[in-house]
Amino acid sequence: MESQETFIVKNRHAATFALTTLAMLAALPTLCAAQGNVTLYGIVDTGVAYLSNQGGAQAWKTQSSNLSGSRWGLRGAEDLGDGVQAIFLLENGFDINSEAMAQGNREFGRQAYVGRLSSAAQWASIVGAHVQDMDDLAPAFRVNNAIKYTSVNYNGFSFGGLYGASNQAGEFATNRAWSLGARYSHGPLVLALGYFMLNHPAAPGTAGAVGASGAGTGSDYRGAFALKALDGNGTITRHQTFAAGGSYTAGRATLGLVYSHVVFDATGASARADNYEINGRYQASPALLLGAAYVFTDGRSDTGQRPKYHQINLGADYFLSKRTDLYLVGLYQRAAGDAQNAGLNLLPASSTNVQTEVMAGIRHVF
């Protein structure tokens, strides 16, 4: 599809424009719509998982939204002429096992916008994100009241930005978000970097950029869990992430590197961390994709603690057809340094410094 300038006014969207290798390594179909067209679409992803330590006990369970968040949505477009389209998208996230809505119980919590378009994902499941998804490279939470701009493609280079308003009178800087990002792609090489900042995320009140928004909804922002994992404490007053990544493809193999620096300013003890990742994937056959990644997290807090984490992600994805695939993913995390308990993203923490999860499932895209 021909590149075009993109300008989006959003109610919900991924919190960052940080285009990292995690996103580069997983191709999502571009959201396209024909003239005057409304389309129903979605993904159903569910499986079974074994968790080695959940608060001191082993656990077998069904688990929804492993590789991709289960969702259904409506999208449409109207051709306005001169290469311009008016578009809309309403997207609901859900847990196929419990039938509960995701993204804080929001009806269209994954995305809801009018404007003009874009999206991304990763291959190793959101559980395999960096510790508690502290840099939101998965990504796991949304930004409300957001305006996003994406440039055209300038010979492989593109850039963009996002701003999420606080929507609170007299509190312009309270619970607002903004981000900037850039990407360069030339042949087998892809490079990208991004920066985002959240001011007083999930502050009291329901009208801000991050957290709850509306009666009956809850917050999908998990910064408090990441702050605790880094031995910080108190209420987060500012959350910043700088991320950079690159990948190179040679034949069937792709090698990637990712770096992120995260800072949590808090009312108690502030904390910061550096995440270093090397990852790769191999297209063993047209139907079989293999992937592996190693992540080292080096944290430090105002309390003088130096928590560290080692994490290994392994995955295999077998496509039965263009729309249906079977997957097997293994995740291992070990807490080191001053970190006492391992805790893979979104899972109950281990009672020891080691936690492992193995998941197998099926995903269908429609």
mmCIF file of C-alpha atoms in Angstrom:
data_model
loop_
_atom_site.group_PDB
_atom_site.id
_atom_site.type_symbol
_atom_site.label_atom_id
_atom_site.label_comp_id
_atom_site.label_asym_id
_atom_site.label_seq_id
_atom_site.Cartn_x
_atom_site.Cartn_y
_atom_site.Cartn_z
ATOM 1 C CA MET A 1 0.000 0.000 0.000
ATOM 2 C CA GLU A 2 1.321 3.431 -0.916
ATOM 3 C CA SER A 3 2.731 5.362 2.070
ATOM 4 C CA GLN A 4 0.664 8.305 3.217
ATOM 5 C CA GLU A 5 0.798 10.886 5.946
ATOM 6 C CA THR A 6 -1.124 9.786 9.016
ATOM 7 C CA PHE A 7 -2.932 11.898 11.571
ATOM 8 C CA ILE A 8 -5.054 10.212 14.221
ATOM 9 C CA VAL A 9 -7.286 11.518 16.987
ATOM 10 C CA LYS A 10 -7.692 8.721 19.512
ATOM 11 C CA ASN A 11 -9.524 7.717 22.619
ATOM 12 C CA ARG A 12 -7.284 4.704 23.294
ATOM 13 C CA HIS A 13 -3.951 3.684 21.811
ATOM 14 C CA ALA A 14 -0.685 2.030 22.784
ATOM 15 C CA ALA A 15 1.209 4.306 25.126
ATOM 16 C CA THR A 16 4.363 4.655 23.076
ATOM 17 C CA PHE A 17 5.541 5.217 19.553
ATOM 18 C CA ALA A 18 8.767 3.415 20.504
ATOM 19 C CA LEU A 19 9.351 1.336 17.375
ATOM 20 C CA THR A 20 11.632 -1.407 18.655
ATOM 21 C CA THR A 21 12.850 -4.693 17.339
ATOM 22 C CA LEU A 22 10.158 -6.440 19.347
ATOM 23 C CA ALA A 23 7.678 -4.817 17.002
ATOM 24 C CA MET A 24 9.914 -5.202 13.964
ATOM 25 C CA LEU A 25 10.144 -8.974 14.330
ATOM 26 C CA ALA A 26 6.396 -9.522 14.220
ATOM 27 C CA ALA A 27 4.539 -8.468 11.095
ATOM 28 C CA LEU A 28 0.918 -7.454 11.556
ATOM 29 C CA PRO A 29 -1.328 -6.962 8.574
ATOM 30 C CA THR A 30 -1.743 -3.279 7.751
ATOM 31 C CA LEU A 31 -5.198 -1.975 8.615
ATOM 32 C CA CYS A 32 -6.709 -1.341 5.205
ATOM 33 C CA ALA A 33 -10.257 -0.505 4.220
ATOM 34 C CA ALA A 34 -12.004 -0.232 0.902
ATOM 35 C CA GLN A 35 -14.114 2.744 -0.106
ATOM 36 C CA GLY A 36 -17.297 3.016 1.972
ATOM 37 C CA ASN A 37 -16.446 -0.265 3.695
ATOM 38 C CA VAL A 38 -17.162 -1.499 7.242
ATOM 39 C CA THR A 39 -15.376 -4.701 8.328
ATOM 40 C CA LEU A 40 -15.768 -7.004 11.315
ATOM 41 C CA TYR A 41 -12.415 -8.532 12.345
ATOM 42 C CA GLY A 42 -10.698 -10.126 15.316
ATOM 43 C CA ILE A 43 -8.266 -12.565 16.907
ATOM 44 C CA VAL A 44 -9.046 -15.456 19.249
ATOM 45 C CA ASP A 45 -6.008 -16.704 21.189
ATOM 46 C CA THR A 46 -6.195 -19.238 24.017
ATOM 47 C CA GLY A 47 -4.157 -22.080 25.456
ATOM 48 C CA VAL A 48 -2.987 -23.953 28.527
ATOM 49 C CA ALA A 49 -0.012 -22.961 30.680
ATOM 50 C CA TYR A 50 2.174 -24.454 33.386
ATOM 51 C CA LEU A 51 3.640 -22.051 35.954
ATOM 52 C CA SER A 52 6.477 -23.363 38.111
ATOM 53 C CA ASN A 53 5.892 -21.113 41.132
ATOM 54 C CA GLN A 54 2.835 -19.012 41.884
ATOM 55 C CA GLY A 55 3.239 -17.729 45.420
ATOM 56 C CA GLY A 56 4.893 -20.978 46.440
ATOM 57 C CA ALA A 57 2.817 -23.501 44.489
ATOM 58 C CA GLN A 58 2.792 -24.954 40.985
ATOM 59 C CA ALA A 59 -0.165 -24.127 38.750
ATOM 60 C CA TRP A 60 -1.848 -25.483 35.629
ATOM 61 C CA LYS A 61 -4.336 -23.122 34.014
ATOM 62 C CA THR A 62 -6.060 -21.985 30.863
ATOM 63 C CA GLN A 63 -4.692 -18.655 29.664
ATOM 64 C CA SER A 64 -6.138 -16.251 27.101
ATOM 65 C CA SER A 65 -4.318 -13.742 24.883
ATOM 66 C CA ASN A 66 -0.850 -15.303 24.923
ATOM 67 C CA LEU A 67 0.740 -14.283 21.605
ATOM 68 C CA SER A 68 -1.962 -11.783 20.662
ATOM 69 C CA GLY A 69 -4.627 -10.114 22.723
ATOM 70 C CA SER A 70 -8.002 -11.698 21.950
ATOM 71 C CA ARG A 71 -10.150 -9.031 20.334
ATOM 72 C CA TRP A 72 -12.992 -8.166 18.002
ATOM 73 C CA GLY A 73 -13.556 -4.908 16.231
ATOM 74 C CA LEU A 74 -15.200 -2.839 13.541
ATOM 75 C CA ARG A 75 -13.281 -0.693 11.090
ATOM 76 C CA GLY A 76 -14.352 1.331 8.129
ATOM 77 C CA ALA A 77 -13.329 4.025 5.684
ATOM 78 C CA GLU A 78 -14.834 6.526 3.286
ATOM 79 C CA ASP A 79 -12.849 7.887 0.333
ATOM 80 C CA LEU A 80 -12.881 11.691 0.457
ATOM 81 C CA GLY A 81 -10.891 12.135 -2.757
ATOM 82 C CA ASP A 82 -7.325 13.308 -3.476
ATOM 83 C CA GLY A 83 -5.916 10.257 -1.637
ATOM 84 C CA VAL A 84 -7.593 11.209 1.674
ATOM 85 C CA GLN A 85 -9.812 8.851 3.657
ATOM 86 C CA ALA A 86 -11.971 9.334 6.735
ATOM 87 C CA ILE A 87 -11.588 6.220 8.890
ATOM 88 C CA PHE A 88 -12.843 4.810 12.169
ATOM 89 C CA LEU A 89 -11.976 1.830 14.342
ATOM 90 C CA LEU A 90 -13.642 0.342 17.442
ATOM 91 C CA GLU A 91 -11.753 -2.557 19.058
ATOM 92 C CA ASN A 92 -12.707 -4.607 22.128
ATOM 93 C CA GLY A 93 -10.278 -6.785 24.075
ATOM 94 C CA PHE A 94 -11.549 -9.802 26.013
ATOM 95 C CA ASP A 95 -10.553 -12.934 27.921
ATOM 96 C CA ILE A 96 -12.001 -15.879 26.029
ATOM 97 C CA ASN A 97 -11.933 -18.114 29.123
ATOM 98 C CA SER A 98 -13.662 -15.808 31.629
ATOM 99 C CA GLU A 99 -15.599 -13.744 29.044
ATOM 100 C CA ALA A 100 -14.443 -10.592 30.888
ATOM 101 C CA MET A 101 -13.566 -7.442 28.967
ATOM 102 C CA ALA A 102 -9.893 -6.409 29.091
ATOM 103 C CA GLN A 103 -8.228 -2.970 29.327
ATOM 104 C CA GLY A 104 -9.883 -2.145 32.640
ATOM 105 C CA ASN A 105 -13.335 -3.429 31.595
ATOM 106 C CA ARG A 106 -13.616 -0.885 28.772
ATOM 107 C CA GLU A 107 -16.084 -1.665 25.980
ATOM 108 C CA PHE A 108 -13.654 -0.615 23.237
ATOM 109 C CA GLY A 109 -10.540 -0.462 25.369
ATOM 110 C CA ARG A 110 -7.947 -1.682 22.883
ATOM 111 C CA GLN A 111 -8.548 1.079 20.355
ATOM 112 C CA ALA A 112 -11.266 3.572 19.509
ATOM 113 C CA TYR A 113 -10.511 6.394 17.130
ATOM 114 C CA VAL A 114 -11.400 8.457 14.142
ATOM 115 C CA GLY A 115 -8.757 9.945 11.883
ATOM 116 C CA ARG A 116 -6.261 8.399 9.479
ATOM 117 C CA LEU A 117 -4.038 4.771 10.872
ATOM 118 C CA SER A 118 -1.258 2.194 12.328
ATOM 119 C CA SER A 119 -0.409 -0.921 14.725
ATOM 120 C CA ALA A 120 2.155 -3.565 16.071
ATOM 121 C CA ALA A 121 2.877 -6.714 18.190
ATOM 122 C CA GLN A 122 5.552 -9.220 19.295
ATOM 123 C CA TRP A 123 6.076 -12.968 18.864
ATOM 124 C CA ALA A 124 6.927 -14.209 22.361
ATOM 125 C CA SER A 125 3.743 -13.257 24.290
ATOM 126 C CA ILE A 126 3.173 -10.299 26.592
ATOM 127 C CA VAL A 127 4.193 -12.525 29.528
ATOM 128 C CA GLY A 128 7.695 -12.512 28.023
ATOM 129 C CA ALA A 129 7.972 -8.703 28.112
ATOM 130 C CA HIS A 130 10.807 -7.022 30.017
ATOM 131 C CA VAL A 131 10.311 -7.174 33.807
ATOM 132 C CA GLN A 132 6.703 -6.111 34.484
ATOM 133 C CA ASP A 133 6.735 -4.470 31.043
ATOM 134 C CA MET A 134 8.419 -1.477 32.694
ATOM 135 C CA ASP A 135 9.280 0.119 29.331
ATOM 136 C CA ASP A 136 5.909 -0.685 27.720
ATOM 137 C CA LEU A 137 7.529 -2.213 24.666
ATOM 138 C CA ALA A 138 4.900 -4.994 24.665
ATOM 139 C CA PRO A 139 2.720 -2.708 24.933
ATOM 140 C CA ALA A 140 0.141 -3.349 27.659
ATOM 141 C CA PHE A 141 -1.615 -0.098 28.517
ATOM 142 C CA ARG A 142 -3.443 2.520 26.495
ATOM 143 C CA VAL A 143 -3.464 6.302 26.376
ATOM 144 C CA ASN A 144 -6.797 8.132 26.428
ATOM 145 C CA ASN A 145 -7.567 11.512 24.845
ATOM 146 C CA ALA A 146 -4.665 11.061 22.417
ATOM 147 C CA ILE A 147 -3.613 12.685 19.167
ATOM 148 C CA LYS A 148 -1.042 10.832 17.067
ATOM 149 C CA TYR A 149 0.872 11.863 13.957
ATOM 150 C CA THR A 150 2.869 9.578 11.656
ATOM 151 C CA SER A 151 4.864 10.951 8.728
ATOM 152 C CA VAL A 152 5.073 9.585 5.227
ATOM 153 C CA ASN A 153 7.973 7.277 4.365
ATOM 154 C CA TYR A 154 10.994 9.320 3.242
ATOM 155 C CA ASN A 155 13.172 6.725 1.474
ATOM 156 C CA GLY A 156 12.967 4.378 4.449
ATOM 157 C CA PHE A 157 12.814 7.027 7.186
ATOM 158 C CA SER A 158 9.630 7.858 9.084
ATOM 159 C CA PHE A 159 8.839 9.585 12.356
ATOM 160 C CA GLY A 160 5.898 10.438 14.572
ATOM 161 C CA GLY A 161 4.604 11.570 17.907
ATOM 162 C CA LEU A 162 1.695 11.201 20.313
ATOM 163 C CA TYR A 163 0.128 13.470 22.931
ATOM 164 C CA GLY A 164 -2.427 12.361 25.516
ATOM 165 C CA ALA A 165 -4.184 15.230 27.311
ATOM 166 C CA SER A 166 -4.917 15.346 31.035
ATOM 167 C CA ASN A 167 -8.439 16.684 30.429
ATOM 168 C CA GLN A 168 -8.401 18.227 33.910
ATOM 169 C CA ALA A 169 -9.062 21.944 34.396
ATOM 170 C CA GLY A 170 -6.127 23.638 36.080
ATOM 171 C CA GLU A 171 -4.119 20.376 36.032
ATOM 172 C CA PHE A 172 -2.535 20.540 32.584
ATOM 173 C CA ALA A 173 0.494 18.429 33.565
ATOM 174 C CA THR A 174 -1.373 15.903 35.717
ATOM 175 C CA ASN A 175 -1.877 12.502 34.087
ATOM 176 C CA ARG A 176 -0.724 13.525 30.619
ATOM 177 C CA ALA A 177 1.482 11.588 28.199
ATOM 178 C CA TRP A 178 3.613 12.328 25.165
ATOM 179 C CA SER A 179 6.044 10.427 22.981
ATOM 180 C CA LEU A 180 8.304 10.744 19.945
ATOM 181 C CA GLY A 181 9.736 8.058 17.696
ATOM 182 C CA ALA A 182 11.637 7.471 14.465
ATOM 183 C CA ARG A 183 12.349 4.467 12.240
ATOM 184 C CA TYR A 184 14.700 3.728 9.343
ATOM 185 C CA SER A 185 14.443 0.686 7.102
ATOM 186 C CA HIS A 186 16.738 -0.174 4.198
ATOM 187 C CA GLY A 187 16.871 -3.667 2.768
ATOM 188 C CA PRO A 188 17.612 -6.184 5.539
ATOM 189 C CA LEU A 189 18.420 -3.462 8.110
ATOM 190 C CA VAL A 190 15.863 -1.814 10.413
ATOM 191 C CA LEU A 191 16.725 0.785 13.082
ATOM 192 C CA ALA A 192 14.360 2.581 15.451
ATOM 193 C CA LEU A 193 14.260 4.685 18.593
ATOM 194 C CA GLY A 194 11.605 6.268 20.760
ATOM 195 C CA TYR A 195 10.968 8.250 23.928
ATOM 196 C CA PHE A 196 7.857 8.627 26.030
ATOM 197 C CA MET A 197 6.978 10.386 29.273
ATOM 198 C CA LEU A 198 4.019 10.109 31.608
ATOM 199 C CA ASN A 199 3.365 12.851 34.169
ATOM 200 C CA HIS A 200 1.549 11.680 37.317
ATOM 201 C CA PRO A 201 0.152 8.604 35.538
ATOM 202 C CA ALA A 202 -3.088 7.179 36.929
ATOM 203 C CA ALA A 203 -3.445 10.151 39.301
ATOM 204 C CA PRO A 204 -6.779 10.484 41.170
ATOM 205 C CA GLY A 205 -9.551 11.306 38.742
ATOM 206 C CA THR A 206 -10.811 9.367 35.728
ATOM 207 C CA ALA A 207 -10.355 11.808 32.855
ATOM 208 C CA GLY A 208 -6.560 11.673 32.360
ATOM 209 C CA ALA A 209 -4.375 10.141 29.696
ATOM 210 C CA VAL A 210 -3.452 6.955 31.593
ATOM 211 C CA GLY A 211 -5.517 4.723 33.840
ATOM 212 C CA ALA A 212 -9.239 4.521 34.427
ATOM 213 C CA SER A 213 -11.620 6.506 32.251
ATOM 214 C CA GLY A 214 -15.317 6.345 33.000
ATOM 215 C CA ALA A 215 -17.610 4.632 35.466
ATOM 216 C CA GLY A 216 -16.991 0.907 35.917
ATOM 217 C CA THR A 217 -13.542 0.920 34.338
ATOM 218 C CA GLY A 218 -10.220 0.171 35.993
ATOM 219 C CA SER A 219 -6.621 1.143 35.313
ATOM 220 C CA ASP A 220 -4.529 -0.895 32.875
ATOM 221 C CA TYR A 221 -1.352 0.998 33.843
ATOM 222 C CA ARG A 222 1.042 -1.326 35.711
ATOM 223 C CA GLY A 223 3.855 1.048 36.607
ATOM 224 C CA ALA A 224 3.404 0.357 40.321
ATOM 225 C CA PHE A 225 4.358 -3.319 39.773
ATOM 226 C CA ALA A 226 7.505 -2.332 37.854
ATOM 227 C CA LEU A 227 8.467 0.218 40.531
ATOM 228 C CA LYS A 228 8.135 -2.476 43.219
ATOM 229 C CA ALA A 229 10.222 -4.935 41.159
ATOM 230 C CA LEU A 230 13.014 -2.333 41.176
ATOM 231 C CA ASP A 231 12.738 -1.829 44.973
ATOM 232 C CA GLY A 232 11.176 1.605 44.627
ATOM 233 C CA ASN A 233 8.057 2.662 46.488
ATOM 234 C CA GLY A 234 5.401 5.337 46.775
ATOM 235 C CA THR A 235 3.288 6.985 44.064
ATOM 236 C CA ILE A 236 4.812 7.455 40.614
ATOM 237 C CA THR A 237 5.065 11.141 39.717
ATOM 238 C CA ARG A 238 6.874 10.691 36.396
ATOM 239 C CA HIS A 239 7.618 7.679 34.200
ATOM 240 C CA GLN A 240 10.138 8.010 31.361
ATOM 241 C CA THR A 241 11.427 5.503 28.832
ATOM 242 C CA PHE A 242 14.044 5.822 26.105
ATOM 243 C CA ALA A 243 14.330 2.821 23.795
ATOM 244 C CA ALA A 244 16.386 1.916 20.743
ATOM 245 C CA GLY A 245 16.489 -1.205 18.638
ATOM 246 C CA GLY A 246 17.733 -2.694 15.425
ATOM 247 C CA SER A 247 17.425 -5.875 13.407
ATOM 248 C CA TYR A 248 19.196 -7.448 10.450
ATOM 249 C CA THR A 249 17.796 -10.213 8.259
ATOM 250 C CA ALA A 250 20.010 -12.696 6.421
ATOM 251 C CA GLY A 251 18.113 -15.355 4.519
ATOM 252 C CA ARG A 252 15.730 -17.109 6.873
ATOM 253 C CA ALA A 253 17.305 -15.678 10.035
ATOM 254 C CA THR A 254 16.768 -12.313 11.738
ATOM 255 C CA LEU A 255 18.941 -11.019 14.589
ATOM 256 C CA GLY A 256 17.842 -8.120 16.764
ATOM 257 C CA LEU A 257 19.161 -5.939 19.596
ATOM 258 C CA VAL A 258 17.068 -3.800 21.966
ATOM 259 C CA TYR A 259 18.066 -1.346 24.688
ATOM 260 C CA SER A 260 15.776 0.621 26.979
ATOM 261 C CA HIS A 261 16.404 3.003 29.870
ATOM 262 C CA VAL A 262 13.521 3.492 32.299
ATOM 263 C CA VAL A 263 13.161 6.062 35.095
ATOM 264 C CA PHE A 264 10.439 6.080 37.762
ATOM 265 C CA ASP A 265 10.283 9.227 39.878
ATOM 266 C CA ALA A 266 8.197 8.459 42.971
ATOM 267 C CA THR A 267 7.052 10.082 46.214
ATOM 268 C CA GLY A 268 8.929 7.433 48.186
ATOM 269 C CA ALA A 269 11.995 5.807 46.661
ATOM 270 C CA SER A 270 12.576 6.466 42.955
ATOM 271 C CA ALA A 271 14.074 3.771 40.730
ATOM 272 C CA ARG A 272 15.602 3.282 37.295
ATOM 273 C CA ALA A 273 16.707 0.378 35.113
ATOM 274 C CA ASP A 274 18.541 -0.552 31.937
ATOM 275 C CA ASN A 275 17.229 -3.436 29.835
ATOM 276 C CA TYR A 276 19.504 -5.207 27.336
ATOM 277 C CA GLU A 277 18.031 -7.728 24.919
ATOM 278 C CA ILE A 278 19.332 -9.909 22.110
ATOM 279 C CA ASN A 279 16.742 -11.792 20.111
ATOM 280 C CA GLY A 280 16.412 -13.773 16.952
ATOM 281 C CA ARG A 281 14.007 -15.717 14.831
ATOM 282 C CA TYR A 282 14.416 -18.381 12.178
ATOM 283 C CA GLN A 283 11.884 -19.268 9.485
ATOM 284 C CA ALA A 284 12.561 -23.002 9.449
ATOM 285 C CA SER A 285 9.882 -23.521 6.795
ATOM 286 C CA PRO A 286 7.041 -21.471 5.324
ATOM 287 C CA ALA A 287 4.839 -22.822 8.117
ATOM 288 C CA LEU A 288 7.271 -22.956 11.060
ATOM 289 C CA LEU A 289 8.777 -19.958 12.876
ATOM 290 C CA LEU A 290 11.289 -20.355 15.739
ATOM 291 C CA GLY A 291 12.314 -17.562 18.101
ATOM 292 C CA ALA A 292 14.607 -16.976 21.075
ATOM 293 C CA ALA A 293 15.575 -14.002 23.243
ATOM 294 C CA TYR A 294 17.722 -13.198 26.275
ATOM 295 C CA VAL A 295 17.056 -10.139 28.433
ATOM 296 C CA PHE A 296 19.182 -8.698 31.236
ATOM 297 C CA THR A 297 17.656 -6.046 33.489
ATOM 298 C CA ASP A 298 19.956 -3.949 35.691
ATOM 299 C CA GLY A 299 17.994 -1.893 38.209
ATOM 300 C CA ARG A 300 18.793 0.491 41.059
ATOM 301 C CA SER A 301 16.718 2.470 43.522
ATOM 302 C CA ASP A 302 17.090 5.341 45.987
ATOM 303 C CA THR A 303 17.092 2.767 48.795
ATOM 304 C CA GLY A 304 20.528 1.627 47.601
ATOM 305 C CA GLN A 305 19.221 -1.692 46.255
ATOM 306 C CA ARG A 306 20.500 -3.144 42.940
ATOM 307 C CA PRO A 307 17.885 -5.633 41.669
ATOM 308 C CA LYS A 308 18.847 -7.622 38.567
ATOM 309 C CA TYR A 309 16.894 -10.034 36.394
ATOM 310 C CA HIS A 310 17.840 -12.597 33.752
ATOM 311 C CA GLN A 311 15.136 -13.783 31.352
ATOM 312 C CA ILE A 312 15.015 -16.274 28.491
ATOM 313 C CA ASN A 313 12.145 -16.506 26.002
ATOM 314 C CA LEU A 314 11.756 -19.410 23.566
ATOM 315 C CA GLY A 315 8.969 -19.870 21.042
ATOM 316 C CA ALA A 316 7.745 -21.985 18.150
ATOM 317 C CA ASP A 317 4.843 -20.990 15.915
ATOM 318 C CA TYR A 318 3.319 -23.387 13.362
ATOM 319 C CA PHE A 319 0.819 -22.042 10.842
ATOM 320 C CA LEU A 320 -1.958 -24.416 9.858
ATOM 321 C CA SER A 321 -3.193 -21.760 7.423
ATOM 322 C CA LYS A 322 -2.798 -18.029 6.829
ATOM 323 C CA ARG A 323 -5.259 -17.362 9.644
ATOM 324 C CA THR A 324 -4.727 -20.156 12.170
ATOM 325 C CA ASP A 325 -1.556 -21.153 14.013
ATOM 326 C CA LEU A 326 -0.424 -23.358 16.892
ATOM 327 C CA TYR A 327 2.243 -22.092 19.292
ATOM 328 C CA LEU A 328 4.492 -23.325 22.083
ATOM 329 C CA VAL A 329 6.307 -20.777 24.274
ATOM 330 C CA GLY A 330 8.715 -21.270 27.184
ATOM 331 C CA LEU A 331 9.645 -18.409 29.536
ATOM 332 C CA TYR A 332 12.254 -18.409 32.315
ATOM 333 C CA GLN A 333 13.164 -15.610 34.719
ATOM 334 C CA ARG A 334 15.733 -15.517 37.516
ATOM 335 C CA ALA A 335 15.969 -12.682 40.025
ATOM 336 C CA ALA A 336 19.523 -11.772 41.057
ATOM 337 C CA GLY A 337 21.406 -9.079 42.931
ATOM 338 C CA ASP A 338 19.080 -7.541 45.514
ATOM 339 C CA ALA A 339 15.933 -8.841 43.789
ATOM 340 C CA GLN A 340 14.294 -11.530 45.925
ATOM 341 C CA ASN A 341 11.391 -12.818 43.842
ATOM 342 C CA ALA A 342 11.025 -13.627 40.163
ATOM 343 C CA GLY A 343 7.819 -12.481 38.515
ATOM 344 C CA LEU A 344 7.041 -12.831 34.826
ATOM 345 C CA ASN A 345 4.842 -10.045 33.469
ATOM 346 C CA LEU A 346 1.138 -10.261 34.434
ATOM 347 C CA LEU A 347 1.683 -13.418 36.516
ATOM 348 C CA PRO A 348 1.587 -13.831 40.329
ATOM 349 C CA ALA A 349 5.115 -13.548 41.728
ATOM 350 C CA SER A 350 7.201 -16.587 42.645
ATOM 351 C CA SER A 351 8.064 -17.257 46.284
ATOM 352 C CA THR A 352 11.651 -17.879 45.137
ATOM 353 C CA ASN A 353 14.063 -16.157 42.760
ATOM 354 C CA VAL A 354 13.081 -18.396 39.820
ATOM 355 C CA GLN A 355 9.882 -18.635 37.775
ATOM 356 C CA THR A 356 9.118 -20.613 34.629
ATOM 357 C CA GLU A 357 6.039 -20.770 32.446
ATOM 358 C CA VAL A 358 5.304 -23.011 29.473
ATOM 359 C CA MET A 359 2.239 -22.262 27.359
ATOM 360 C CA ALA A 360 0.690 -23.934 24.345
ATOM 361 C CA GLY A 361 -2.287 -22.718 22.421
ATOM 362 C CA ILE A 362 -4.081 -21.866 19.216
ATOM 363 C CA ARG A 363 -4.660 -18.475 17.576
ATOM 364 C CA HIS A 364 -7.183 -17.632 14.860
ATOM 365 C CA VAL A 365 -7.365 -14.341 12.988
ATOM 366 C CA PHE A 366 -10.550 -13.326 11.210
#
